[in-house]
Coordinates of C-alpha atoms and ligand atoms in Angstrom, one line a residue:
M1 CA -71.1 38.0 4.4
E2 CA -73.0 34.8 5.7
K3 CA -71.8 34.1 9.4
T4 CA -70.8 30.6 9.7
W5 CA -69.1 28.4 12.4
R6 CA -67.2 25.2 12.3
W7 CA -68.9 22.4 14.0
F8 CA -67.6 18.9 14.4
G9 CA -70.7 16.9 14.5
K10 CA -73.2 15.6 17.0
N11 CA -70.3 14.8 19.3
D12 CA -68.9 18.4 19.3
K13 CA -69.3 19.7 22.9
I14 CA -70.0 23.3 21.3
T15 CA -73.7 22.2 20.4
L16 CA -76.0 23.7 17.8
P17 CA -78.3 25.5 20.2
M18 CA -75.3 27.3 21.9
L19 CA -74.5 28.5 18.2
R20 CA -77.9 29.7 17.8
Q21 CA -77.5 31.9 20.8
I22 CA -74.6 33.7 19.4
G23 CA -75.9 34.6 15.9
V24 CA -74.5 31.9 13.7
E25 CA -76.3 31.4 10.5
G26 CA -74.8 28.6 8.5
I27 CA -72.9 25.6 9.6
V28 CA -69.6 24.4 8.2
T29 CA -68.9 20.7 9.0
A30 CA -67.8 17.2 7.4
L31 CA -68.6 13.6 7.9
H32 CA -65.4 13.2 9.9
D33 CA -65.9 9.6 10.7
I34 CA -65.9 8.5 7.1
P35 CA -62.3 7.4 6.2
N36 CA -60.5 9.4 3.3
G37 CA -61.3 7.9 0.1
E38 CA -64.7 6.3 0.9
I39 CA -68.0 7.8 -0.4
W40 CA -70.2 10.1 1.5
S41 CA -73.6 8.3 1.0
P42 CA -76.8 10.2 0.7
E43 CA -78.2 8.7 3.8
R44 CA -75.1 10.0 6.1
I45 CA -75.2 13.4 4.4
N46 CA -79.0 13.9 4.8
D47 CA -78.8 12.6 8.3
V48 CA -76.4 15.4 9.2
K49 CA -78.2 17.9 7.0
N50 CA -81.4 17.2 8.7
Y51 CA -80.1 17.3 12.2
I52 CA -78.7 20.8 11.5
A53 CA -82.1 22.0 10.1
E54 CA -84.0 20.6 13.1
H55 CA -81.8 23.1 15.2
G56 CA -82.9 26.2 12.9
L57 CA -79.6 26.4 11.1
Y58 CA -78.4 24.8 7.6
W59 CA -75.4 23.2 6.4
S60 CA -73.6 25.9 4.4
V61 CA -70.2 24.5 3.7
V62 CA -68.3 21.3 3.6
E63 CA -65.1 21.4 5.3
S64 CA -63.5 19.4 4.1
L65 CA -64.0 16.6 1.7
P66 CA -60.5 15.3 2.0
V67 CA -58.4 14.3 -0.9
S68 CA -56.5 11.0 -0.5
E69 CA -53.1 11.0 -0.3
A70 CA -52.6 8.8 -3.5
I71 CA -54.6 11.5 -5.6
K72 CA -51.9 14.0 -4.5
Y73 CA -48.8 11.9 -5.3
G74 CA -50.6 10.2 -8.3
G75 CA -50.6 6.6 -6.9
E76 CA -52.0 3.7 -8.8
D77 CA -55.5 4.1 -7.2
T78 CA -55.9 7.7 -8.1
D79 CA -58.7 7.1 -10.7
R80 CA -60.8 5.0 -8.2
L81 CA -60.4 7.5 -5.6
I82 CA -61.2 10.3 -7.9
A83 CA -64.4 8.5 -8.9
N84 CA -65.3 8.1 -5.2
Y85 CA -64.7 11.7 -4.6
I86 CA -67.0 12.6 -7.6
Q87 CA -69.7 10.3 -6.3
S88 CA -69.6 12.2 -2.9
L89 CA -69.9 15.4 -4.9
V90 CA -72.9 14.2 -6.6
N91 CA -74.5 13.0 -3.5
L92 CA -73.8 16.6 -1.9
G93 CA -75.0 18.2 -5.0
E94 CA -78.3 16.4 -4.6
A95 CA -78.6 17.3 -1.0
G96 CA -78.1 21.0 -2.3
I97 CA -74.7 21.4 -0.6
K98 CA -72.6 23.3 -2.7
T99 CA -69.5 24.8 -1.3
V100 CA -66.7 22.4 -0.8
V101 CA -63.5 23.0 0.9
Y102 CA -60.4 20.8 0.3
N103 CA -56.6 21.2 0.4
F104 CA -53.7 19.7 -1.5
M105 CA -51.1 19.7 1.0
P106 CA -49.0 16.5 1.0
V107 CA -49.3 14.3 4.2
I108 CA -49.5 17.3 6.6
D109 CA -52.3 19.7 6.8
W110 CA -51.6 22.6 9.1
I111 CA -48.3 23.0 11.1
R112 CA -48.0 24.3 14.7
T113 CA -45.4 23.6 17.4
D114 CA -47.5 24.6 20.4
L115 CA -51.3 24.5 21.2
N116 CA -51.1 26.3 24.4
Y117 CA -48.6 29.4 24.2
R118 CA -49.4 31.5 27.1
L119 CA -49.9 35.4 26.4
S120 CA -49.4 38.2 29.0
D121 CA -53.1 38.7 29.3
G122 CA -53.7 35.1 30.4
T123 CA -55.1 33.8 27.2
S124 CA -53.3 31.3 25.2
S125 CA -52.7 30.8 21.5
L126 CA -51.3 28.4 18.7
Y127 CA -47.9 29.0 18.0
F128 CA -45.3 28.1 15.3
D129 CA -41.7 28.2 16.9
K130 CA -39.2 27.8 14.0
I131 CA -36.2 26.5 16.0
R132 CA -38.3 23.7 17.5
F133 CA -39.9 22.7 14.2
A134 CA -36.3 22.7 12.8
Y135 CA -35.3 20.6 15.6
F136 CA -38.2 18.1 14.8
D137 CA -37.1 18.0 11.1
C138 CA -33.3 17.5 11.8
Y139 CA -33.1 15.5 15.0
I140 CA -36.7 13.7 15.2
L141 CA -37.3 12.9 11.6
E142 CA -33.6 13.1 10.8
R143 CA -34.5 13.9 7.2
E144 CA -31.8 13.9 4.8
G145 CA -30.5 17.4 3.9
A146 CA -32.8 19.0 6.3
E147 CA -30.3 21.5 7.7
K148 CA -30.2 23.1 4.3
D149 CA -33.8 24.6 4.9
Y150 CA -32.4 26.7 7.9
T151 CA -29.8 29.3 8.4
P152 CA -26.5 28.5 10.2
E153 CA -27.6 30.8 13.0
E154 CA -30.7 29.0 13.2
M155 CA -29.0 25.5 13.1
V156 CA -26.7 26.7 16.1
K157 CA -29.9 27.1 18.1
V158 CA -31.3 23.9 16.9
H159 CA -28.1 22.1 18.2
E160 CA -28.3 23.9 21.5
L161 CA -31.9 22.8 21.8
S162 CA -31.0 19.2 21.0
K163 CA -28.7 19.1 24.1
T164 CA -31.5 20.5 26.5
I165 CA -34.7 19.3 25.3
T166 CA -36.4 16.6 27.7
E167 CA -37.9 13.4 26.5
E168 CA -41.3 14.7 27.9
K169 CA -41.0 18.0 25.6
K170 CA -39.7 15.8 22.7
A171 CA -42.9 13.7 22.9
I172 CA -45.3 16.7 23.2
L173 CA -43.7 18.0 20.1
I174 CA -44.2 15.0 18.1
D175 CA -47.7 14.7 19.5
T176 CA -48.6 18.2 18.5
I177 CA -47.1 18.4 15.0
I178 CA -48.2 15.1 13.7
V179 CA -51.0 13.8 15.8
K180 CA -53.2 16.4 17.8
T181 CA -53.4 19.0 15.1
Q182 CA -54.0 16.3 12.4
G183 CA -56.2 13.6 13.9
F184 CA -59.4 15.6 14.1
I185 CA -59.4 16.6 10.5
N186 CA -59.1 13.2 8.8
G187 CA -55.3 13.3 9.1
N188 CA -53.0 10.3 8.3
I189 CA -52.2 10.1 11.9
K190 CA -54.5 9.4 14.8
S191 CA -54.3 9.4 18.4
G192 CA -53.5 5.8 19.9
D193 CA -51.4 4.9 16.5
K194 CA -48.0 3.3 17.6
N195 CA -45.0 5.0 16.4
P196 CA -46.3 8.0 14.6
V197 CA -42.8 9.1 13.7
A198 CA -42.3 6.0 11.6
I199 CA -45.7 6.2 9.9
F200 CA -45.0 10.0 9.3
K201 CA -41.8 9.1 7.7
N202 CA -43.2 6.6 5.4
L203 CA -45.7 9.2 4.3
L204 CA -43.1 11.8 3.6
S205 CA -41.2 9.1 1.4
L206 CA -44.1 8.6 -0.9
Y207 CA -43.3 12.2 -2.2
N208 CA -39.5 11.5 -3.1
E209 CA -40.1 11.8 -6.7
I210 CA -42.9 14.7 -6.7
D211 CA -41.8 18.2 -6.9
R212 CA -44.0 21.2 -7.2
N213 CA -44.6 20.6 -11.0
A214 CA -45.7 17.1 -10.6
L215 CA -48.0 18.1 -7.6
R216 CA -49.7 20.9 -9.7
E217 CA -50.1 18.5 -12.5
N218 CA -52.0 16.2 -10.2
L219 CA -54.1 18.9 -8.8
K220 CA -54.8 20.0 -12.4
Y221 CA -55.8 16.3 -13.4
F222 CA -57.9 16.0 -10.0
L223 CA -59.8 19.4 -10.7
S224 CA -60.6 18.5 -14.6
Q225 CA -62.2 15.3 -13.6
L226 CA -64.3 16.7 -11.0
M227 CA -65.4 20.0 -13.1
P228 CA -68.2 18.3 -15.2
V229 CA -70.1 17.4 -12.1
C230 CA -69.2 20.7 -10.2
E231 CA -70.8 22.5 -13.3
E232 CA -74.0 20.2 -13.3
Y233 CA -74.8 20.7 -9.7
G234 CA -73.4 24.2 -9.2
I235 CA -70.7 23.0 -6.8
N236 CA -67.8 25.4 -5.9
M237 CA -64.6 23.7 -5.1
C238 CA -62.5 25.8 -2.7
I239 CA -59.0 25.1 -2.2
H240 CA -57.4 25.8 1.0
P241 CA -53.9 27.5 1.1
D242 CA -51.0 25.9 2.6
D243 CA -50.8 26.6 6.3
P244 CA -48.0 28.2 6.8
P245 CA -47.5 29.0 3.3
H246 CA -44.0 27.8 2.9
Q247 CA -42.2 24.5 1.5
M248 CA -41.8 22.5 4.6
L249 CA -40.0 19.1 5.3
G250 CA -39.0 18.6 1.7
L251 CA -42.5 18.3 0.6
P252 CA -43.8 20.3 -2.5
R253 CA -46.4 22.9 -1.3
I254 CA -48.4 24.8 -4.3
V255 CA -50.7 27.0 -2.6
T256 CA -48.6 29.6 -1.0
S257 CA -48.8 32.8 -3.0
A258 CA -50.7 35.0 -5.2
G259 CA -48.6 33.3 -8.1
D260 CA -49.5 29.8 -7.1
I261 CA -53.4 30.8 -6.7
E262 CA -53.4 32.3 -10.1
W263 CA -51.8 29.2 -11.4
I264 CA -54.4 26.9 -10.0
L265 CA -57.3 29.1 -11.1
N266 CA -56.0 29.5 -14.6
A267 CA -55.0 25.6 -14.8
V268 CA -58.7 24.6 -15.0
N269 CA -60.5 27.9 -15.8
S270 CA -63.9 27.1 -14.7
P271 CA -65.9 29.5 -12.3
H272 CA -66.3 26.2 -10.1
N273 CA -62.6 26.0 -9.4
G274 CA -62.3 28.5 -6.6
L275 CA -60.6 29.4 -3.5
T276 CA -61.1 29.5 0.2
F277 CA -59.5 32.7 1.4
C278 CA -57.6 31.6 4.6
A279 CA -56.5 34.9 5.9
G280 CA -54.6 33.2 8.6
S281 CA -52.6 30.7 6.5
L282 CA -52.0 33.5 3.7
S283 CA -51.0 36.0 6.5
A284 CA -48.2 33.8 7.9
G285 CA -46.1 34.4 4.7
L286 CA -44.3 38.0 4.7
H287 CA -44.4 37.7 0.8
N288 CA -48.5 37.9 0.9
N289 CA -50.3 41.1 0.8
L290 CA -53.8 40.2 1.8
P291 CA -55.7 43.0 0.8
E292 CA -54.2 42.9 -2.5
M293 CA -54.7 39.3 -2.9
A294 CA -58.3 39.6 -1.9
K295 CA -58.9 42.3 -4.6
K296 CA -57.5 39.9 -7.0
F297 CA -59.2 36.8 -6.3
A298 CA -62.6 38.0 -4.8
S299 CA -64.6 36.7 -7.8
R300 CA -63.3 33.3 -7.5
T301 CA -63.5 33.1 -3.7
Y302 CA -66.5 31.1 -2.4
F303 CA -65.5 31.0 1.3
T304 CA -63.2 32.9 3.8
H305 CA -61.7 32.0 7.0
L306 CA -61.2 35.4 8.8
R307 CA -58.0 34.8 11.1
S308 CA -55.0 36.8 11.5
T309 CA -51.2 36.3 12.3
E310 CA -48.2 38.0 13.6
V311 CA -44.9 36.9 12.0
L312 CA -42.1 37.6 14.5
P313 CA -38.6 38.8 13.3
N314 CA -37.1 35.3 14.3
G315 CA -39.6 33.5 11.6
D316 CA -41.8 32.4 14.6
F317 CA -45.5 33.3 13.9
I318 CA -48.4 33.6 16.4
E319 CA -52.2 33.9 15.8
A320 CA -53.1 37.5 16.1
D321 CA -56.1 39.0 17.7
H322 CA -58.9 39.2 14.9
L323 CA -58.6 43.1 14.7
E324 CA -54.9 43.1 14.5
G325 CA -51.9 41.5 12.6
R326 CA -51.2 40.9 9.1
G327 CA -54.6 39.7 8.2
H328 CA -55.9 43.0 7.7
L329 CA -59.3 41.5 8.3
I330 CA -61.1 44.8 8.5
E331 CA -60.0 45.6 5.0
L332 CA -60.7 42.1 3.8
V333 CA -64.3 42.5 4.8
R334 CA -64.6 45.8 3.1
I335 CA -63.2 44.1 0.0
F336 CA -65.4 40.8 0.0
E337 CA -68.6 42.9 0.9
K338 CA -68.1 45.0 -2.1
E339 CA -66.8 42.4 -4.6
N340 CA -68.5 39.1 -3.5
P341 CA -70.9 40.1 -0.7
N342 CA -72.8 36.9 -0.1
I343 CA -70.0 34.4 0.5
P344 CA -69.8 32.6 3.9
M345 CA -67.1 33.5 6.5
R346 CA -66.0 31.6 9.6
V347 CA -63.6 32.7 12.3
D348 CA -60.7 30.5 12.7
H349 CA -58.2 29.3 15.5
G350 CA -59.7 31.3 18.4
R351 CA -57.7 31.9 21.7
L352 CA -57.9 29.7 24.8
M353 CA -60.1 31.8 27.3
F354 CA -61.3 31.2 30.6
D355 CA -62.1 27.4 31.1
D356 CA -61.6 26.7 27.2
A357 CA -58.2 24.9 28.2
E358 CA -59.9 22.5 30.3
K359 CA -62.7 21.4 28.0
G360 CA -60.6 19.4 25.5
Y361 CA -61.7 21.1 22.4
N362 CA -59.9 20.6 19.1
P363 CA -56.8 22.6 18.9
G364 CA -57.7 26.1 17.7
Y365 CA -61.5 25.6 18.0
S366 CA -62.1 26.8 21.3
F367 CA -65.7 28.1 22.3
F368 CA -65.1 31.4 24.3
G369 CA -62.0 32.4 22.0
R370 CA -63.8 31.8 19.0
M371 CA -67.2 33.3 20.2
Y372 CA -65.0 36.4 21.1
A373 CA -63.7 36.6 17.6
F374 CA -67.0 35.8 16.0
A375 CA -68.5 38.8 17.9
Q376 CA -65.5 41.0 16.8
M377 CA -66.2 40.1 13.1
S378 CA -69.9 40.4 13.3
G379 CA -69.3 43.9 14.5
V380 CA -66.9 44.6 11.6
I381 CA -69.4 43.1 9.0
A382 CA -72.3 45.0 10.3
T383 CA -70.2 48.4 10.3
V384 CA -69.0 47.7 6.9
K385 CA -72.3 47.0 5.6
G386 CA -73.6 50.3 7.2
E387 CA -70.8 52.2 5.4
W388 CA -72.4 51.4 1.9
Ligands
DNO1 C1 -57.1 24.0 10.5 C2 -58.0 24.2 9.2 C3 -57.6 23.0 8.1 C4 -58.4 23.2 7.1 C5 -58.1 22.4 5.9 C6 -58.9 22.4 4.7 O1 -57.6 24.6 11.3 O2 -57.8 25.5 8.7 O3 -57.4 21.9 8.6 O4 -59.8 22.9 7.4 O5 -56.7 22.5 5.5 O6 -59.1 21.4 4.0

């Protein structure tokens, strides 16, 4: 596997010389300041590509070339936005950058309720608390029919929480779910936007008429438009699974399980229609058996996120240590090293360790926590390679 690292560009506090020192080979990045839907110009692409090369590294993976909301819900502007997307792919292809991550999650990318959940060893982790998420859904968004998504026992706890939660905790919850976790990845809502809840509710309403089948058809259309250019330039499109892999907030989610992935890969059956095997996202669903899925999809996997989670009996989940949890990362490395050995991997969502918490890194993208996980996974890769 090729060892890569997600770097957020020239302003990232974790610099390329730091990454050289810890054994990173390839860089995963995006032109984060270009708004969704606009073309990535050859100048901007080459500027970043050359900057990375000047530091002795190379741009291996684009994560992400974001898909505009209108493409997902099939808005009037779809064809213009797809044409722009294709032009960005052409420009990336000309620059020799050929692994492109995207997701097709409506409105909200990944979902967490806590960015700083303290663990007994003194580190902290991202966390998903089902009751507080249900509270956000039922009491803050006041989504019609939301209670139906939760059990009566869960709803009792949600009502209790609604009586005790402070205004400050409510504001932190809103900020975490729809601003902090989204803003840095070209999300729909950015820090400083007035009334994020209203913006978010408006976005949700765009999907009132869109069910899983409609969303699937929109993805199929999008991919079929892209494939000729991907074939011409040898670009692999790598869809990222839904995180967590469940239906949420009444939105359709279509990358949650082996069946979903199979549908996508068959819907447009080109080798360039591929997968980002995000072990963290997939492992947060008890219905997913990761080693089985890795074996099944290895030949169409062009990028992996090595990350693991632990799902708790109450439905919460937490980021696990990279050597533990439902991700079974050691087994996954064995499978990918055998079936598709040269694909890039990156670690993902490290814990906050030492002074990470004071540095203001993007949520999940600490330095020490990720460096620790990167070293763990580098050891696993070297060991597995030695086994053959
Ligand atoms: C979160 C990330 C995601 C991922 C996108 C890919 O930490 O794993 O935001 O980059 O979903 O499009």
